[in-house]
């Protein structure tokens, strides 16, 4: 199977670019952030503090079912049989995902699931540690980034479009803080694999970034 790893910080456009590139290449797109979000939701629903490693680890029993399914080609997440694809997109679920993703037992729990998906499918898998930890033998590894200002600008525009009252400076400082946390955590910190190709999307339109990613993958297959 052909596996492509795309990693990078929040707001670099990873998921949109990966989805479009996968559709164009005829691969499936796997969003691994959704797995961490689902475990975050497990903690929230259980009333457990998502940053408490022991309490979160205790939730990962044999009775728990976290499943990724493709419905009409789109990835959906199922928690104990319930479709939670929308529920994992709330701000609370984002925060919980970030907290549980630093718990070693959670990363171990999701590792096998990610390996199995990559083993069975030609795919583009996006995340933070795909090229470094999950698929160290991926055929092509891309580290997609953009300046904090460019990423904060995209996030700010999205929030304004949703009618939210936010200040650009706050979105930017939030982005810088999250980058720091993600790249300094003890387990699977965000960093490019040694053999990753670094692509900066700062000055690009979405279409330009998609074309650049497809071109990079084709040139390195
Ligand atoms: O990509 P996202 O924002 O949906 O990811 C949600 C959280 O999960 C984010 O805080 C980073 C974490 N994550 C991770 O640690 N490793 C991955 N492979 C994917 C996401």
mmCIF file of C-alpha atoms and ligand atoms in Angstrom:
data_model
loop_
_atom_site.group_PDB
_atom_site.id
_atom_site.type_symbol
_atom_site.label_atom_id
_atom_site.label_comp_id
_atom_site.label_asym_id
_atom_site.label_seq_id
_atom_site.Cartn_x
_atom_site.Cartn_y
_atom_site.Cartn_z
ATOM 1 C CA UNK A 1 0.000 0.000 0.000
ATOM 2 C CA UNK A 2 1.145 3.552 -0.666
ATOM 3 C CA UNK A 3 1.179 5.666 2.495
ATOM 4 C CA UNK A 4 1.730 9.411 2.524
ATOM 5 C CA UNK A 5 2.323 11.238 5.834
ATOM 6 C CA UNK A 6 1.353 14.881 6.203
ATOM 7 C CA UNK A 7 2.181 16.550 9.517
ATOM 8 C CA UNK A 8 2.242 20.119 10.712
ATOM 9 C CA UNK A 9 0.846 22.659 13.165
ATOM 10 C CA UNK A 10 -2.789 23.724 13.521
ATOM 11 C CA UNK A 11 -4.009 26.151 10.877
ATOM 12 C CA UNK A 12 -1.529 25.217 8.126
ATOM 13 C CA UNK A 13 -4.464 23.903 6.078
ATOM 14 C CA UNK A 14 -3.450 20.240 6.517
ATOM 15 C CA UNK A 15 -6.882 18.659 6.526
ATOM 16 C CA UNK A 16 -8.387 20.569 3.592
ATOM 17 C CA UNK A 17 -5.240 20.214 1.505
ATOM 18 C CA UNK A 18 -4.832 16.507 2.385
ATOM 19 C CA UNK A 19 -8.478 15.738 1.586
ATOM 20 C CA UNK A 20 -8.276 17.397 -1.819
ATOM 21 C CA UNK A 21 -4.899 15.862 -2.661
ATOM 22 C CA UNK A 22 -6.152 12.381 -1.682
ATOM 23 C CA UNK A 23 -9.260 12.759 -3.862
ATOM 24 C CA UNK A 24 -7.110 13.797 -6.792
ATOM 25 C CA UNK A 25 -4.666 10.889 -6.353
ATOM 26 C CA UNK A 26 -7.394 8.308 -5.681
ATOM 27 C CA UNK A 27 -6.213 7.557 -2.117
ATOM 28 C CA UNK A 28 -8.307 7.669 1.001
ATOM 29 C CA UNK A 29 -7.769 10.522 3.437
ATOM 30 C CA UNK A 30 -7.349 9.718 7.129
ATOM 31 C CA UNK A 31 -7.659 12.535 9.661
ATOM 32 C CA UNK A 32 -5.971 11.242 12.828
ATOM 33 C CA UNK A 33 -6.903 14.354 14.843
ATOM 34 C CA UNK A 34 -10.472 12.971 14.789
ATOM 35 C CA UNK A 35 -9.270 9.920 16.758
ATOM 36 C CA UNK A 36 -7.804 12.110 19.515
ATOM 37 C CA UNK A 37 -10.964 14.206 19.478
ATOM 38 C CA UNK A 38 -13.087 11.076 19.977
ATOM 39 C CA UNK A 39 -11.014 10.014 22.987
ATOM 40 C CA UNK A 40 -11.331 13.595 24.277
ATOM 41 C CA UNK A 41 -15.097 13.205 24.014
ATOM 42 C CA UNK A 42 -14.908 9.910 25.926
ATOM 43 C CA UNK A 43 -13.253 11.772 28.816
ATOM 44 C CA UNK A 44 -15.742 14.659 28.708
ATOM 45 C CA UNK A 45 -18.722 12.296 28.732
ATOM 46 C CA UNK A 46 -17.270 10.299 31.593
ATOM 47 C CA UNK A 47 -16.736 13.490 33.592
ATOM 48 C CA UNK A 48 -13.005 12.764 33.737
ATOM 49 C CA UNK A 49 -10.330 15.488 33.644
ATOM 50 C CA UNK A 50 -8.791 15.072 30.147
ATOM 51 C CA UNK A 51 -5.301 15.965 31.383
ATOM 52 C CA UNK A 52 -5.325 13.349 34.188
ATOM 53 C CA UNK A 53 -3.235 10.488 32.700
ATOM 54 C CA UNK A 54 -4.381 7.772 35.133
ATOM 55 C CA UNK A 55 -8.064 8.648 34.954
ATOM 56 C CA UNK A 56 -7.989 8.864 31.149
ATOM 57 C CA UNK A 57 -6.026 5.601 30.818
ATOM 58 C CA UNK A 58 -8.657 3.860 32.966
ATOM 59 C CA UNK A 59 -11.315 4.727 30.356
ATOM 60 C CA UNK A 60 -9.541 2.765 27.611
ATOM 61 C CA UNK A 61 -11.102 -0.597 28.426
ATOM 62 C CA UNK A 62 -12.052 -3.497 26.179
ATOM 63 C CA UNK A 63 -15.644 -2.276 26.328
ATOM 64 C CA UNK A 64 -14.752 1.001 24.622
ATOM 65 C CA UNK A 65 -15.191 1.092 20.852
ATOM 66 C CA UNK A 66 -13.556 3.908 18.853
ATOM 67 C CA UNK A 67 -14.113 3.265 15.174
ATOM 68 C CA UNK A 68 -13.275 5.111 12.004
ATOM 69 C CA UNK A 69 -15.602 4.290 9.123
ATOM 70 C CA UNK A 70 -15.948 5.590 5.597
ATOM 71 C CA UNK A 71 -19.468 6.613 4.669
ATOM 72 C CA UNK A 72 -19.755 7.564 0.979
ATOM 73 C CA UNK A 73 -16.021 8.117 0.917
ATOM 74 C CA UNK A 74 -16.060 10.464 3.913
ATOM 75 C CA UNK A 75 -14.403 9.599 7.206
ATOM 76 C CA UNK A 76 -16.798 9.418 10.144
ATOM 77 C CA UNK A 77 -16.072 8.630 13.782
ATOM 78 C CA UNK A 78 -18.138 6.193 15.815
ATOM 79 C CA UNK A 79 -18.003 5.935 19.582
ATOM 80 C CA UNK A 80 -19.601 2.759 20.900
ATOM 81 C CA UNK A 81 -21.633 2.619 17.673
ATOM 82 C CA UNK A 82 -22.810 6.262 17.817
ATOM 83 C CA UNK A 83 -21.776 8.677 15.038
ATOM 84 C CA UNK A 84 -19.924 11.447 16.907
ATOM 85 C CA UNK A 85 -18.448 13.170 13.829
ATOM 86 C CA UNK A 86 -20.178 16.472 14.685
ATOM 87 C CA UNK A 87 -19.820 16.201 18.471
ATOM 88 C CA UNK A 88 -16.010 16.038 18.235
ATOM 89 C CA UNK A 89 -15.822 19.463 16.516
ATOM 90 C CA UNK A 90 -16.903 21.635 19.455
ATOM 91 C CA UNK A 91 -14.349 23.927 21.190
ATOM 92 C CA UNK A 92 -14.649 21.744 24.346
ATOM 93 C CA UNK A 93 -13.799 18.627 22.339
ATOM 94 C CA UNK A 94 -10.806 20.439 20.776
ATOM 95 C CA UNK A 95 -9.426 21.309 24.201
ATOM 96 C CA UNK A 96 -10.073 17.797 25.512
ATOM 97 C CA UNK A 97 -8.376 16.320 22.412
ATOM 98 C CA UNK A 98 -5.310 18.444 23.002
ATOM 99 C CA UNK A 99 -5.141 17.324 26.649
ATOM 100 C CA UNK A 100 -5.669 13.583 26.052
ATOM 101 C CA UNK A 101 -3.165 13.617 23.166
ATOM 102 C CA UNK A 102 -0.394 14.187 25.738
ATOM 103 C CA UNK A 103 -1.372 11.000 27.642
ATOM 104 C CA UNK A 104 0.947 8.119 26.637
ATOM 105 C CA UNK A 105 -1.768 5.456 27.080
ATOM 106 C CA UNK A 106 -3.969 7.311 24.581
ATOM 107 C CA UNK A 107 -1.227 7.461 21.961
ATOM 108 C CA UNK A 108 -0.535 3.743 22.445
ATOM 109 C CA UNK A 109 -4.257 2.950 22.225
ATOM 110 C CA UNK A 110 -4.624 4.802 18.893
ATOM 111 C CA UNK A 111 -1.330 3.622 17.401
ATOM 112 C CA UNK A 112 -2.508 0.153 16.310
ATOM 113 C CA UNK A 113 -5.690 1.543 14.792
ATOM 114 C CA UNK A 114 -3.681 4.003 12.668
ATOM 115 C CA UNK A 115 -1.190 1.302 11.612
ATOM 116 C CA UNK A 116 -3.996 -1.022 10.570
ATOM 117 C CA UNK A 117 -5.707 1.668 8.475
ATOM 118 C CA UNK A 118 -2.438 2.488 6.695
ATOM 119 C CA UNK A 119 -1.698 -1.191 6.141
ATOM 120 C CA UNK A 120 -5.039 -1.755 4.423
ATOM 121 C CA UNK A 121 -5.341 1.396 2.299
ATOM 122 C CA UNK A 122 -3.480 3.633 -0.109
ATOM 123 C CA UNK A 123 -3.812 6.751 1.994
ATOM 124 C CA UNK A 124 -2.799 10.228 2.936
ATOM 125 C CA UNK A 125 -2.731 10.301 6.730
ATOM 126 C CA UNK A 126 -2.580 13.674 8.446
ATOM 127 C CA UNK A 127 -1.597 14.431 12.027
ATOM 128 C CA UNK A 128 1.329 15.549 14.161
ATOM 129 C CA UNK A 129 3.503 12.436 14.472
ATOM 130 C CA UNK A 130 2.634 10.415 11.362
ATOM 131 C CA UNK A 131 6.041 10.729 9.664
ATOM 132 C CA UNK A 132 7.997 10.418 12.914
ATOM 133 C CA UNK A 133 6.118 7.733 14.897
ATOM 134 C CA UNK A 134 3.101 6.153 13.191
ATOM 135 C CA UNK A 135 4.400 5.634 9.634
ATOM 136 C CA UNK A 136 8.197 6.054 9.746
ATOM 137 C CA UNK A 137 8.339 4.126 6.434
ATOM 138 C CA UNK A 138 5.783 6.294 4.631
ATOM 139 C CA UNK A 139 6.562 6.628 0.935
ATOM 140 C CA UNK A 140 6.400 10.432 1.056
ATOM 141 C CA UNK A 141 6.489 12.633 4.160
ATOM 142 C CA UNK A 142 5.426 16.238 4.030
ATOM 143 C CA UNK A 143 5.664 18.758 6.860
ATOM 144 C CA UNK A 144 3.179 21.469 6.032
ATOM 145 C CA UNK A 145 3.599 24.754 7.782
ATOM 146 C CA UNK A 146 2.936 28.496 7.524
ATOM 147 C CA UNK A 147 3.905 31.486 9.633
ATOM 148 C CA UNK A 148 1.950 31.912 12.896
ATOM 149 C CA UNK A 149 0.504 35.144 11.441
ATOM 150 C CA UNK A 150 -0.747 33.407 8.282
ATOM 151 C CA UNK A 151 -2.263 30.542 10.284
ATOM 152 C CA UNK A 152 -3.847 32.910 12.804
ATOM 153 C CA UNK A 153 -5.245 35.006 9.938
ATOM 154 C CA UNK A 154 -6.979 31.938 8.431
ATOM 155 C CA UNK A 155 -8.374 30.881 11.794
ATOM 156 C CA UNK A 156 -9.511 34.471 12.517
ATOM 157 C CA UNK A 157 -11.300 34.730 9.140
ATOM 158 C CA UNK A 158 -13.069 31.390 9.789
ATOM 159 C CA UNK A 159 -14.258 32.511 13.226
ATOM 160 C CA UNK A 160 -15.450 35.901 11.939
ATOM 161 C CA UNK A 161 -17.304 34.131 9.146
ATOM 162 C CA UNK A 162 -19.059 32.016 11.794
ATOM 163 C CA UNK A 163 -20.195 35.272 13.407
ATOM 164 C CA UNK A 164 -17.885 35.041 16.414
ATOM 165 C CA UNK A 165 -16.563 38.137 18.146
ATOM 166 C CA UNK A 166 -12.789 37.640 18.366
ATOM 167 C CA UNK A 167 -9.665 39.813 18.188
ATOM 168 C CA UNK A 168 -6.859 38.926 15.796
ATOM 169 C CA UNK A 169 -4.241 39.462 18.531
ATOM 170 C CA UNK A 170 -5.991 36.893 20.757
ATOM 171 C CA UNK A 171 -6.194 34.317 17.978
ATOM 172 C CA UNK A 172 -2.488 34.860 17.241
ATOM 173 C CA UNK A 173 -1.344 34.552 20.864
ATOM 174 C CA UNK A 174 -3.493 31.412 21.206
ATOM 175 C CA UNK A 175 -1.856 29.940 18.109
ATOM 176 C CA UNK A 176 1.659 30.694 19.423
ATOM 177 C CA UNK A 177 0.834 29.128 22.800
ATOM 178 C CA UNK A 178 -0.592 25.983 21.166
ATOM 179 C CA UNK A 179 2.458 25.652 18.908
ATOM 180 C CA UNK A 180 4.682 25.829 21.964
ATOM 181 C CA UNK A 181 2.676 23.177 23.837
ATOM 182 C CA UNK A 182 2.522 20.838 20.836
ATOM 183 C CA UNK A 183 6.226 21.050 20.076
ATOM 184 C CA UNK A 184 7.417 20.825 23.690
ATOM 185 C CA UNK A 185 5.330 17.957 25.050
ATOM 186 C CA UNK A 186 7.298 14.955 26.274
ATOM 187 C CA UNK A 187 5.608 12.388 24.048
ATOM 188 C CA UNK A 188 5.474 12.564 20.230
ATOM 189 C CA UNK A 189 6.155 16.313 20.026
ATOM 190 C CA UNK A 190 5.352 18.084 16.787
ATOM 191 C CA UNK A 191 8.486 18.119 14.671
ATOM 192 C CA UNK A 192 9.359 17.286 11.075
ATOM 193 C CA UNK A 193 10.735 13.781 10.402
ATOM 194 C CA UNK A 194 14.364 13.903 9.274
ATOM 195 C CA UNK A 195 13.341 12.851 5.780
ATOM 196 C CA UNK A 196 10.252 15.067 5.554
ATOM 197 C CA UNK A 197 9.824 17.630 2.786
ATOM 198 C CA UNK A 198 9.046 21.036 4.306
ATOM 199 C CA UNK A 199 6.365 23.040 2.502
ATOM 200 C CA UNK A 200 5.412 26.545 3.625
ATOM 201 C CA UNK A 201 1.912 27.641 2.575
ATOM 202 C CA UNK A 202 2.073 31.208 4.009
ATOM 203 C CA UNK A 203 1.685 33.171 0.783
ATOM 204 C CA UNK A 204 -0.411 30.574 -1.079
ATOM 205 C CA UNK A 205 -4.065 30.301 -1.962
ATOM 206 C CA UNK A 206 -5.674 26.961 -1.081
ATOM 207 C CA UNK A 207 -5.546 25.902 -4.743
ATOM 208 C CA UNK A 208 -1.828 26.689 -4.961
ATOM 209 C CA UNK A 209 -1.122 24.665 -1.816
ATOM 210 C CA UNK A 210 -3.134 21.685 -3.076
ATOM 211 C CA UNK A 211 -1.273 21.770 -6.393
ATOM 212 C CA UNK A 212 2.085 22.019 -4.596
ATOM 213 C CA UNK A 213 1.296 19.032 -2.366
ATOM 214 C CA UNK A 214 0.096 16.868 -5.280
ATOM 215 C CA UNK A 215 3.166 17.789 -7.307
ATOM 216 C CA UNK A 216 5.464 16.995 -4.363
ATOM 217 C CA UNK A 217 3.826 13.602 -3.806
ATOM 218 C CA UNK A 218 3.962 12.664 -7.504
ATOM 219 C CA UNK A 219 7.605 13.716 -7.780
ATOM 220 C CA UNK A 220 8.572 11.538 -4.804
ATOM 221 C CA UNK A 221 6.544 8.356 -5.367
HETATM 222 O O1 LIG B 1 -5.771 18.073 13.998
HETATM 223 P P1 LIG B 1 -6.772 18.319 15.125
HETATM 224 O O2 LIG B 1 -6.816 19.769 15.570
HETATM 225 O O3 LIG B 1 -8.141 17.786 14.850
HETATM 226 O O4 LIG B 1 -6.188 17.475 16.349
HETATM 227 C C1 LIG B 1 -6.802 17.456 17.606
HETATM 228 C C2 LIG B 1 -5.746 17.314 18.689
HETATM 229 O O5 LIG B 1 -5.104 16.031 18.610
HETATM 230 C C3 LIG B 1 -4.633 18.358 18.610
HETATM 231 O O6 LIG B 1 -4.516 18.988 19.881
HETATM 232 C C4 LIG B 1 -3.361 17.592 18.325
HETATM 233 C C5 LIG B 1 -3.697 16.160 18.624
HETATM 234 N N1 LIG B 1 -3.133 15.238 17.630
HETATM 235 C C6 LIG B 1 -1.995 14.556 17.956
HETATM 236 O O7 LIG B 1 -1.448 14.749 19.047
HETATM 237 N N2 LIG B 1 -1.474 13.641 17.076
HETATM 238 C C7 LIG B 1 -2.055 13.442 15.886
HETATM 239 N N3 LIG B 1 -1.523 12.551 15.045
HETATM 240 C C8 LIG B 1 -3.214 14.170 15.521
HETATM 241 C C9 LIG B 1 -3.731 15.076 16.424
#
